[in-house]
Short mmCIF file of C-alpha atoms in Angstrom, two decimals:
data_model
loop_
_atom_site.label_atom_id
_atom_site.label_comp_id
_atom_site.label_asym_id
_atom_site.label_seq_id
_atom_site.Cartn_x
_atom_site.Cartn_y
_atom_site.Cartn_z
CA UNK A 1 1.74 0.96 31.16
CA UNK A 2 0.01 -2.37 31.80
CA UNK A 3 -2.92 -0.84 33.30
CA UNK A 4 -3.32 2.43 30.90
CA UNK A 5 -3.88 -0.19 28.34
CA UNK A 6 -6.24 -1.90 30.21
CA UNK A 7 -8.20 1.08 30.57
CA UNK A 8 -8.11 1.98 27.15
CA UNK A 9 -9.41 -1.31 25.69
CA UNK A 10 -11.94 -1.42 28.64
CA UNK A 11 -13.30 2.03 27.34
CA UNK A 12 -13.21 0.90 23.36
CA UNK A 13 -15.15 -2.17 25.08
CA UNK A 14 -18.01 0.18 25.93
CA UNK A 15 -18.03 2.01 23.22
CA UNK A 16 -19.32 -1.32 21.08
CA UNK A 17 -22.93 -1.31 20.00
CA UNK A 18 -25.09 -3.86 18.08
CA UNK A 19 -25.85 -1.09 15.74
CA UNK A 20 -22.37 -0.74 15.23
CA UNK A 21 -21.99 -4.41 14.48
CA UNK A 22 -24.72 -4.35 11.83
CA UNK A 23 -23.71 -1.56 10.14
CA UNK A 24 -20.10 -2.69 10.05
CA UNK A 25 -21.18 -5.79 8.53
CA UNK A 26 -23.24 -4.00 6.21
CA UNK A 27 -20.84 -1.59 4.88
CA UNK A 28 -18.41 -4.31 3.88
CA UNK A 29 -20.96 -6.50 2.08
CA UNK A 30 -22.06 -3.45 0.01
CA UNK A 31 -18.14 -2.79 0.01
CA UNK A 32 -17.17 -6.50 -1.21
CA UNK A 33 -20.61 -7.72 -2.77
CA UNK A 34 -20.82 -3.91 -5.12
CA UNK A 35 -17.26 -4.24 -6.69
CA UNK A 36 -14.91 -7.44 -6.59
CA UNK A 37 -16.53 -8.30 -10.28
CA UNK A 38 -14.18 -5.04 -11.16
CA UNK A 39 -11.53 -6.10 -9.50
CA UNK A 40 -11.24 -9.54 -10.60
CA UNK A 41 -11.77 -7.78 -14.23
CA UNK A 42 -9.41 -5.36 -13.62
CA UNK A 43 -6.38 -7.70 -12.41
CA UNK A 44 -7.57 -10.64 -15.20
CA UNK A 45 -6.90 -7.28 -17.34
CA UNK A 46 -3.31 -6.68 -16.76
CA UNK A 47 -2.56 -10.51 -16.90
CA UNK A 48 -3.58 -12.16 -13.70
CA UNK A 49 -3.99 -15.73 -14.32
CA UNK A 50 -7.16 -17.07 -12.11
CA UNK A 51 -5.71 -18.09 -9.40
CA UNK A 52 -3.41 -14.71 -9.14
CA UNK A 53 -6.83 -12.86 -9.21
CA UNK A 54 -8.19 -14.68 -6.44
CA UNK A 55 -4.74 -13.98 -4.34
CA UNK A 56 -4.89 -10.76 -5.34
CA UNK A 57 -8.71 -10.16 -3.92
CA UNK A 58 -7.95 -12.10 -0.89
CA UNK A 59 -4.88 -10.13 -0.52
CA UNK A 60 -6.36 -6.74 -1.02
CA UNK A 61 -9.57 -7.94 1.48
CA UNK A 62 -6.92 -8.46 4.49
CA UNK A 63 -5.15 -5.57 3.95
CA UNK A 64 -8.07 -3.15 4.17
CA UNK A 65 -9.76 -5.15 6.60
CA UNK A 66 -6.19 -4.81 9.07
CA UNK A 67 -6.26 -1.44 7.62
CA UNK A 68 -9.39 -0.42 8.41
CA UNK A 69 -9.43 -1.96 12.26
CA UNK A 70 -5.64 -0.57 12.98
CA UNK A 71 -6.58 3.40 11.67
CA UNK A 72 -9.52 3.36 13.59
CA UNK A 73 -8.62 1.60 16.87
CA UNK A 74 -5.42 4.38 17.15
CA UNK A 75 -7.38 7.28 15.89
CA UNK A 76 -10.55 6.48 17.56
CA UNK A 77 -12.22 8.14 14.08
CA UNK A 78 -15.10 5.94 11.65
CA UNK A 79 -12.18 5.84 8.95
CA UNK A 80 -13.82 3.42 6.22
CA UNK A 81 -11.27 1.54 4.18
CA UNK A 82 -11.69 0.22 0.40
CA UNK A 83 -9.95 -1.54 -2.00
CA UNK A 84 -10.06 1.11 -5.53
CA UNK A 85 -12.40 0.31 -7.65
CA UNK A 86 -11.53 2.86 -10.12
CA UNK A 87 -7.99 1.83 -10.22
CA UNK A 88 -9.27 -1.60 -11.26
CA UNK A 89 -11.61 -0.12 -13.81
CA UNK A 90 -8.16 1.82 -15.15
CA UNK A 91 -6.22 -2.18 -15.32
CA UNK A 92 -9.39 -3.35 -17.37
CA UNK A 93 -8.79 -1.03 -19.90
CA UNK A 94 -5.24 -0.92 -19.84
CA UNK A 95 -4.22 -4.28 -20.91
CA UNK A 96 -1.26 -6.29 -20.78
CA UNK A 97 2.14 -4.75 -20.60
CA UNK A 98 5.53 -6.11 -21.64
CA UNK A 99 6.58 -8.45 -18.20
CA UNK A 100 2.66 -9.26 -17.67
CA UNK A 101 1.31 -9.52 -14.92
CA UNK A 102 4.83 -9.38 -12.54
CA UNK A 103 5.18 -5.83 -14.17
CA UNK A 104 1.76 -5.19 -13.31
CA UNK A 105 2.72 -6.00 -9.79
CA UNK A 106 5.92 -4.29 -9.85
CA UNK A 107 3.69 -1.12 -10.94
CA UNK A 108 1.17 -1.89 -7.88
CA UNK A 109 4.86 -1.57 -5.49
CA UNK A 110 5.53 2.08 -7.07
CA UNK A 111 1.91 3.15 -6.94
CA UNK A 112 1.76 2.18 -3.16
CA UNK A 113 5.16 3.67 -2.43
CA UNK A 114 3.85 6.94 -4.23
CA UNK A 115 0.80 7.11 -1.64
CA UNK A 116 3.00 6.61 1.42
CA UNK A 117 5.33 9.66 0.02
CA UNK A 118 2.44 12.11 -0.77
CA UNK A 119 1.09 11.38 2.49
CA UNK A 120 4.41 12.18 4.08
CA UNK A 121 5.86 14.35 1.85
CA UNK A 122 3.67 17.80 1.26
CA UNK A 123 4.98 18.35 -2.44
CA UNK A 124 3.67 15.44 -3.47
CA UNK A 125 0.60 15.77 -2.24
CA UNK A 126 -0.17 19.32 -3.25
CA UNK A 127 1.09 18.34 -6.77
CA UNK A 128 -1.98 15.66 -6.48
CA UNK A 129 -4.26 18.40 -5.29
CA UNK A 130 -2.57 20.76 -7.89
CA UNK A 131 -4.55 18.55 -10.74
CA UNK A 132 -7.25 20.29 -12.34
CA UNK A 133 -10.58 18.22 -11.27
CA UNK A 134 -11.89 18.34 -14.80
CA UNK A 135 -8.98 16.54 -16.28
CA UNK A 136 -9.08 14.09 -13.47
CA UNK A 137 -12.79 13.03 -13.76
CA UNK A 138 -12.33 12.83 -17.31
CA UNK A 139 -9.64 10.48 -17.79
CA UNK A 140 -12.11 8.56 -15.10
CA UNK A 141 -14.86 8.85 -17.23
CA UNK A 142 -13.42 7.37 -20.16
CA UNK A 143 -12.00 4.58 -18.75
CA UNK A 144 -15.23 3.57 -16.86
CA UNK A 145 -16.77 3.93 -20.35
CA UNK A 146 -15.97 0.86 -22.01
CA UNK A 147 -16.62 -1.12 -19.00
CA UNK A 148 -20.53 0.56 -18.63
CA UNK A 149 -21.30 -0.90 -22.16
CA UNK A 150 -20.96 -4.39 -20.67
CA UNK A 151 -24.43 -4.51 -19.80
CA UNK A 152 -25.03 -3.89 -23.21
CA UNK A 153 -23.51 -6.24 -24.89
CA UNK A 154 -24.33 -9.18 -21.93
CA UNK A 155 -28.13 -9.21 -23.46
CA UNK A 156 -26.90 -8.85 -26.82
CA UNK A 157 -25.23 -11.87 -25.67
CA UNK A 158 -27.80 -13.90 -24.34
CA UNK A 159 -31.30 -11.65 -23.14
CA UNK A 160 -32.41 -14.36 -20.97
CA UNK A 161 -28.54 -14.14 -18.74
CA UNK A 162 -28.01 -11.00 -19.08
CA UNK A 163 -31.78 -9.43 -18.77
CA UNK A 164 -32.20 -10.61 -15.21
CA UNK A 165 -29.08 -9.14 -13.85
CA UNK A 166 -30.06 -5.78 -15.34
CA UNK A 167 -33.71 -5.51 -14.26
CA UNK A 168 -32.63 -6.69 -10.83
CA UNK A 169 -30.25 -3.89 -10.87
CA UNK A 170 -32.86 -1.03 -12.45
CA UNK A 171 -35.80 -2.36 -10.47
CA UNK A 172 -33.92 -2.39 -6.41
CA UNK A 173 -32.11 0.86 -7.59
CA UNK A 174 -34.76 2.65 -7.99
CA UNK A 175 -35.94 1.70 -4.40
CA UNK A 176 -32.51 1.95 -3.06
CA UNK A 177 -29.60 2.64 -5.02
CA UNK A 178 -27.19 0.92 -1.54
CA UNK A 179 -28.87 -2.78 -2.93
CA UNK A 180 -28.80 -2.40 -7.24
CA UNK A 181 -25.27 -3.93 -7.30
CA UNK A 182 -26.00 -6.66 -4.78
CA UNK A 183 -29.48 -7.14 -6.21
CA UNK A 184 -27.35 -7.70 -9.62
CA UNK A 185 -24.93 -9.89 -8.51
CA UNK A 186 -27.88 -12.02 -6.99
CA UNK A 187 -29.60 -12.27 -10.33
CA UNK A 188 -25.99 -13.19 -11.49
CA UNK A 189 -25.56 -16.37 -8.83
CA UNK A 190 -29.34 -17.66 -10.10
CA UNK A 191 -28.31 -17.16 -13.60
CA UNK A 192 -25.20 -19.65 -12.95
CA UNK A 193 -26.99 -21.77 -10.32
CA UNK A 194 -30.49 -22.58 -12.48
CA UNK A 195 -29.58 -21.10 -16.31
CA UNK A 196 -25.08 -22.44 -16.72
CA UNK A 197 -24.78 -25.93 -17.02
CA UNK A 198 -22.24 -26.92 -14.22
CA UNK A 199 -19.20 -28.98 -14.92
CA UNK A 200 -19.07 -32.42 -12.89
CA UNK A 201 -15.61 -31.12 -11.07
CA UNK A 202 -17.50 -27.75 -10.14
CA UNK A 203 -18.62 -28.73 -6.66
CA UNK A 204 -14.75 -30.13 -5.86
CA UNK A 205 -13.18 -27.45 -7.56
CA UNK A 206 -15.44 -24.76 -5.01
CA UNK A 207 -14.96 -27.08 -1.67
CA UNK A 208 -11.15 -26.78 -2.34
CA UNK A 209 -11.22 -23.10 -3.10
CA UNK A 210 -12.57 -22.48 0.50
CA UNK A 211 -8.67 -22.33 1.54
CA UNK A 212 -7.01 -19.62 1.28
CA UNK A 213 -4.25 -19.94 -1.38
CA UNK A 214 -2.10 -16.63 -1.79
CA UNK A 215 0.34 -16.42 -4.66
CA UNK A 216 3.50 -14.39 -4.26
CA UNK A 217 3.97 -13.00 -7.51
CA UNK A 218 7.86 -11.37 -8.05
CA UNK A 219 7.65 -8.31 -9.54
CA UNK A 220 8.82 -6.71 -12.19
CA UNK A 221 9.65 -2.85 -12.96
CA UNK A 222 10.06 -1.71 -16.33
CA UNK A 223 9.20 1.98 -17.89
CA UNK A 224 6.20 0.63 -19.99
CA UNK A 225 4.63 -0.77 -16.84
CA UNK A 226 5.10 2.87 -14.31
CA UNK A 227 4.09 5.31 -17.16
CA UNK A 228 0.78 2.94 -18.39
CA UNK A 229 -0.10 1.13 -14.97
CA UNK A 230 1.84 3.04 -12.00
CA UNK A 231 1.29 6.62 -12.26
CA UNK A 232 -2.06 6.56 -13.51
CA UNK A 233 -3.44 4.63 -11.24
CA UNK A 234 -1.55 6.66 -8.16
CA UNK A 235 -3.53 9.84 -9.52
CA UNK A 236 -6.66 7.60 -10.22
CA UNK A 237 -6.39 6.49 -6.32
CA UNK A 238 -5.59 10.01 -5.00
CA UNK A 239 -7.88 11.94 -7.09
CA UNK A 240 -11.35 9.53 -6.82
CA UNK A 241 -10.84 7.96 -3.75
CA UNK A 242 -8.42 9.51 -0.89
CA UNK A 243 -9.16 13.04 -1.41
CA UNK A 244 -12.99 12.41 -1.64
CA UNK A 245 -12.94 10.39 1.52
CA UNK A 246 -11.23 13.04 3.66
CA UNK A 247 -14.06 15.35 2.48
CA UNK A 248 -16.75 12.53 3.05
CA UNK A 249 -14.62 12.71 6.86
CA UNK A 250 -15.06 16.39 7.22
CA UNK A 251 -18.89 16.51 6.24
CA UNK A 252 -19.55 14.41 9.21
CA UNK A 253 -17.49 16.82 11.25
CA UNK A 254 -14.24 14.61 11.91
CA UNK A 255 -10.80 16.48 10.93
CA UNK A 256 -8.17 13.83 11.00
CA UNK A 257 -4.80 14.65 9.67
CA UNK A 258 -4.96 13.38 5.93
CA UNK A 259 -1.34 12.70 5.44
CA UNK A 260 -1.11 9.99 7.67
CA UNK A 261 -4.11 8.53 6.71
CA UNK A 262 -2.69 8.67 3.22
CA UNK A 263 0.62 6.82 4.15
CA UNK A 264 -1.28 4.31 5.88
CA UNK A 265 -3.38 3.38 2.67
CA UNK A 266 -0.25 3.05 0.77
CA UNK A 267 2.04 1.07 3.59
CA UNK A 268 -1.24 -1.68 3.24
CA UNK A 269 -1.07 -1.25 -0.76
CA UNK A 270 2.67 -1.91 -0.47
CA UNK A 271 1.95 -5.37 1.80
CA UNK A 272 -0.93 -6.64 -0.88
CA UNK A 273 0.69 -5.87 -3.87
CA UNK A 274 3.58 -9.05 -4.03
CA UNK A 275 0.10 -11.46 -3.70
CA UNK A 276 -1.61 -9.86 -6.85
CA UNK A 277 -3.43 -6.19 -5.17
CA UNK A 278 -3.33 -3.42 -6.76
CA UNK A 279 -3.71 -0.30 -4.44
CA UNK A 280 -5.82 0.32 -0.89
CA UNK A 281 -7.58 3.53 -0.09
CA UNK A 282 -10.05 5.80 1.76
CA UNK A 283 -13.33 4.83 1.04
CA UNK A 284 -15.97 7.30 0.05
CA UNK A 285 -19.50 5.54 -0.31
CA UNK A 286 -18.76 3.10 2.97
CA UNK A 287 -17.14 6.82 4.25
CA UNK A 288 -20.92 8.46 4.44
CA UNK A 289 -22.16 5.06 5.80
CA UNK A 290 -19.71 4.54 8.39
CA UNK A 291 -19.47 8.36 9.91
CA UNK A 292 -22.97 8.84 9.72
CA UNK A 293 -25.65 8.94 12.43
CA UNK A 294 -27.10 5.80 10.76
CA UNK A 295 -23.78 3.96 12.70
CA UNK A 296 -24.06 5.22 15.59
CA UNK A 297 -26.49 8.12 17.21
CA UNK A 298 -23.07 9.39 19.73
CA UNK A 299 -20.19 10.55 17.32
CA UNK A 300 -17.48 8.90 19.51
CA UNK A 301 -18.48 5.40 19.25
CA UNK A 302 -18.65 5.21 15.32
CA UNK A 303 -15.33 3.70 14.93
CA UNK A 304 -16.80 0.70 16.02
CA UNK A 305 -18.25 0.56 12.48
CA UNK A 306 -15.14 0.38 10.84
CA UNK A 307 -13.46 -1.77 13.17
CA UNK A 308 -16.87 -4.59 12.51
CA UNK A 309 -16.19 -3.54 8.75
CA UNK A 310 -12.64 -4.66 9.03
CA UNK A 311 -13.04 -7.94 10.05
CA UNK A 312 -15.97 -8.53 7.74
CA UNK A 313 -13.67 -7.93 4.84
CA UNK A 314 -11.06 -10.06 6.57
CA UNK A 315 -13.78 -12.85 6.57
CA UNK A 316 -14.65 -12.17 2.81
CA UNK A 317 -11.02 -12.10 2.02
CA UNK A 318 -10.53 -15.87 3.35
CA UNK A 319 -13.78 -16.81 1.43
CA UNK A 320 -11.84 -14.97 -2.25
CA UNK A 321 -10.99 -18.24 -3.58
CA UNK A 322 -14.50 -19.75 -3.36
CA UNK A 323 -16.18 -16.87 -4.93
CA UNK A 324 -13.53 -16.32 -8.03
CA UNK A 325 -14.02 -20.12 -8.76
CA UNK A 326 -17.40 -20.06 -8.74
CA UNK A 327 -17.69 -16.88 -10.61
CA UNK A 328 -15.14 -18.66 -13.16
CA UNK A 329 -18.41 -21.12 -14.13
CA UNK A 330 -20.20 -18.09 -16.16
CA UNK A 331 -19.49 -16.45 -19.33
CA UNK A 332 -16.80 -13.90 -18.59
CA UNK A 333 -19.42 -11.10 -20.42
CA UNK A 334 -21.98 -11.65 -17.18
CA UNK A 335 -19.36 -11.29 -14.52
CA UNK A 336 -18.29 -8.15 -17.18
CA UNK A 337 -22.27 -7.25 -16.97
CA UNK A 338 -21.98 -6.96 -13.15
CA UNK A 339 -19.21 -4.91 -13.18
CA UNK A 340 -20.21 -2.34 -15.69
CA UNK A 341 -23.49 -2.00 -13.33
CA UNK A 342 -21.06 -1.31 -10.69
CA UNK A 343 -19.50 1.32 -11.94
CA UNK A 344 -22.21 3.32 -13.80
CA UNK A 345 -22.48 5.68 -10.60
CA UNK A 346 -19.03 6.83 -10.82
CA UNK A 347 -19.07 6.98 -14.84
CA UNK A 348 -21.85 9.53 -14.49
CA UNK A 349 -20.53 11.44 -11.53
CA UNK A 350 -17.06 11.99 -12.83
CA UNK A 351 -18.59 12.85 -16.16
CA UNK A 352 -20.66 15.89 -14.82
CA UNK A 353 -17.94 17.15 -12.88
CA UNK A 354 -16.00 16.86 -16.27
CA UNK A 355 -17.70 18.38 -18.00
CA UNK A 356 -19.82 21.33 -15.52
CA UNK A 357 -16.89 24.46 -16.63
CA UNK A 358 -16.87 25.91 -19.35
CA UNK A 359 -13.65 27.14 -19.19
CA UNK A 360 -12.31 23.81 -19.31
CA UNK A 361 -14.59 22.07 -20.78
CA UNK A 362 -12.67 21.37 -24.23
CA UNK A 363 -9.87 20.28 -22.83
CA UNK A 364 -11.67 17.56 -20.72
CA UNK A 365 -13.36 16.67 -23.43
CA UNK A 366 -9.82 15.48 -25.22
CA UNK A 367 -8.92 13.78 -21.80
CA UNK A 368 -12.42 11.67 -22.14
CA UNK A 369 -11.85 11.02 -26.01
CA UNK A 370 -8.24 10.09 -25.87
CA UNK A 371 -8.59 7.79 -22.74
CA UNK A 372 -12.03 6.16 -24.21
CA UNK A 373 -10.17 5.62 -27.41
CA UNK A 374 -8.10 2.59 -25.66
CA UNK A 375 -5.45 3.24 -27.89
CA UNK A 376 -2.01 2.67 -26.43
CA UNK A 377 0.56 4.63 -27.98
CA UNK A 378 4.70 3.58 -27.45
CA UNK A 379 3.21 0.79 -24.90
CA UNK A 380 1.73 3.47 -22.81
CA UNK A 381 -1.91 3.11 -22.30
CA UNK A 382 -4.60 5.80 -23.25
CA UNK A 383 -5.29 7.11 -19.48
CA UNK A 384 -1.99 8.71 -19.58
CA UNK A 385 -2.05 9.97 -22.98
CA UNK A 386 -5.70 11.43 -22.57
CA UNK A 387 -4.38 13.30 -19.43
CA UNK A 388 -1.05 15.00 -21.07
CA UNK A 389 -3.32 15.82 -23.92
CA UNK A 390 -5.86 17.17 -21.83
CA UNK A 391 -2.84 19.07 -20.04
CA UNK A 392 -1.92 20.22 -22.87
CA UNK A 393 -5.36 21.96 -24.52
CA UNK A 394 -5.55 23.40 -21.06
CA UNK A 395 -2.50 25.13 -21.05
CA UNK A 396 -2.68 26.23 -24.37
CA UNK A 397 -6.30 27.65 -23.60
CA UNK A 398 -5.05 29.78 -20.28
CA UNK A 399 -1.65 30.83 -22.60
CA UNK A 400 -4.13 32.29 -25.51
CA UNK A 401 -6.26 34.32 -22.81
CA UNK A 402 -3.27 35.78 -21.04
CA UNK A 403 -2.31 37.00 -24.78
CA UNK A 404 -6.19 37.95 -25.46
#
């Protein structure tokens, strides 16, 4: 048994490349750099106190990082891993719920434990699957839409913070769309450094931050929490993250089995959620980087991408305390600014494919209006209303043509 393993790690041993390191190492910067503003929105959202935030980042870092190198070391398959953004696009707009933030967490348990079942329980999965796409990238849409006025109101704000981050953004997009968000967030780090005047206790308050300090939040489950938090954020997760990544898997030719891939994803959201993280998935964006021929020009050695991703996020994840304190020094609208950037690529994707039928094209349209709205009706927030009421039209619609 001793020596089969030897074998085995002597073979993944030649199947490392330097190209594989770089590209690992790229994948998770774009990865981290691209979208922990949302997160540390999205969790600050719900009720996450600072420090809880930066837990919560660190903790959701690890886990895809362990994630990442454990799928792809047993599968032998480039099997990207990402924290989901969406999901913390859907806490930013949600808002606090009765319990705070330990019923936010409580949620993040039952959303997790949802994954691992519709990965190993068909049912569930197909009634994931079974959700019209329109309705889906609606409800997405309109809770990305709030957030993708940020940029907006940052200049309004102040033109000389908020103008840099958003040329640096428009101007290294247009070259190449991989760098806007990293390009942004650099503008954002010389805004603080040369434009925020620093507090005397910054430089202490950032050299203590460089430990790692998880908090172990207890949760809290209450019905307010599943219906606003919980459920929506499961179908966010499923819908705009797993399900695209096994596609963005099967594009490049590699057919892995998705249901354990699912329940792996959720087993990891289930271990990050008590320290503040909200859900772990299948990337999609890193996906195309990691199990394309830009990793690696042999198919079979690309899973030494996501293993070198992996540990990069593990190394970012350690570093999540420094970078939440120092993004703490700006004015929360330019860390908004950053994230609104962030997210305008899915906000425009998911509201073409919202809107590209006809047939259910008025009913998506009530999903997007109700969910934009941010109203929060019986403590539930508007992402599940603006999905039963987009439910709803539909049905009604297919009921009158089966009359007709």
């Amino acid at each position: 048994m001793l020596l089969v393993r030897n074998i085995r790690f002597s073979a993944m041993l030649r199947d490392f490349s330097v190209q594989s390191l770089f590209m690992g190492v790229l994948i998770a910067f774009v990865g981290f750099a691209s979208s922990f503003a949302v997160i540390l929105h999205g969790l600050a959202g719900v009720g996450a106190t600072e420090a809880q935030a930066a837990s919560g980042l660190m903790a959701l870092s690890i886990s895809m990082g362990v994630c990442a190198i454990v799928i792809s070391i047993v599968t032998r398959l480039p099997v990207s891993i990402a924290w989901s953004t969406p999901g913390a696009a859907l806490l930013a707009t949600s808002g606090a719920v009765q319990g705070g933030f330990n019923a936010a967490v409580g949620a993040f348990l039952v959303c997790g434990l949802l994954i691992v079942v519709a990965g190993l329980w068909k049912p569930l999965g197909r009634m994931v699957s079974s959700i019209p796409p329109a309705l889906a990238n609606a409800m997405l849409a309109g809770v990305l839409l709030s957030l993708c006025f940020a940029p907006v109101k940052a200049i309004a704000f102040n033109p000389l913070f908020g103008l840099p981050i958003v040329l640096a953004w428009a101007i290294v997009g247009s070259l190449n769309k991989l760098y806007a968000v990293p390009a942004a967030l650099l503008a954002f780090v010389l805004v603080i450094a040369f434009g925020v005047d620093m507090p005397d206790h910054a430089f202490a308050q950032l050299a203590s931050a460089l430990v790692p300090k998880p908090e172990f939040v207890s949760p809290v489950f209450n019905a307010a929490a599943m219906i606003s938090i919980a459920l929506p954020l499961f179908i966010v997760t499923m819908a705009s993250q797993n399900i695209p990544g096994i596609a963005v898997l099967k594009v490049n030719d590699y057919h892995p089995n998705p249901g354990p891939l699912f329940a792996a994803t959720g087993l990891f959201s289930l271990f990050s959620a008590p320290f503040g993280g909200h859900a772990v998935n299948l990337a999609a964006i890193t996906a195309a980087m990691c199990a394309g021929s830009d990793s690696h020009p042999e198919r079979d050695r690309r899973y030494w991408s996501a293993i070198n991703a992996g540990i990069t996020y593990i190394a970012f994840g350690l570093l999540a305390g420094a970078v939440t304190t120092f993004v703490s020094l700006a004015p929360p609208v330019l860390i908004e600014a950053v994230a609104g950037l962030a997210l305008i690529g899915a906000f425009s994707s998911s509201a073409v494919a919202a809107f590209s039928e006809a047939r259910t094209r008025e009913a998506a349209a009530i999903t997007f209006l109700v969910t934009a709205s941010g109203v929060s009706l019986a403590g539930v927030s508007g992402a599940f209303w603006g999905l039963i009421a987009g439910g709803l039209m539909l049905a009604l619609a297919r009921f009158s043509r089966r009359k007709g």
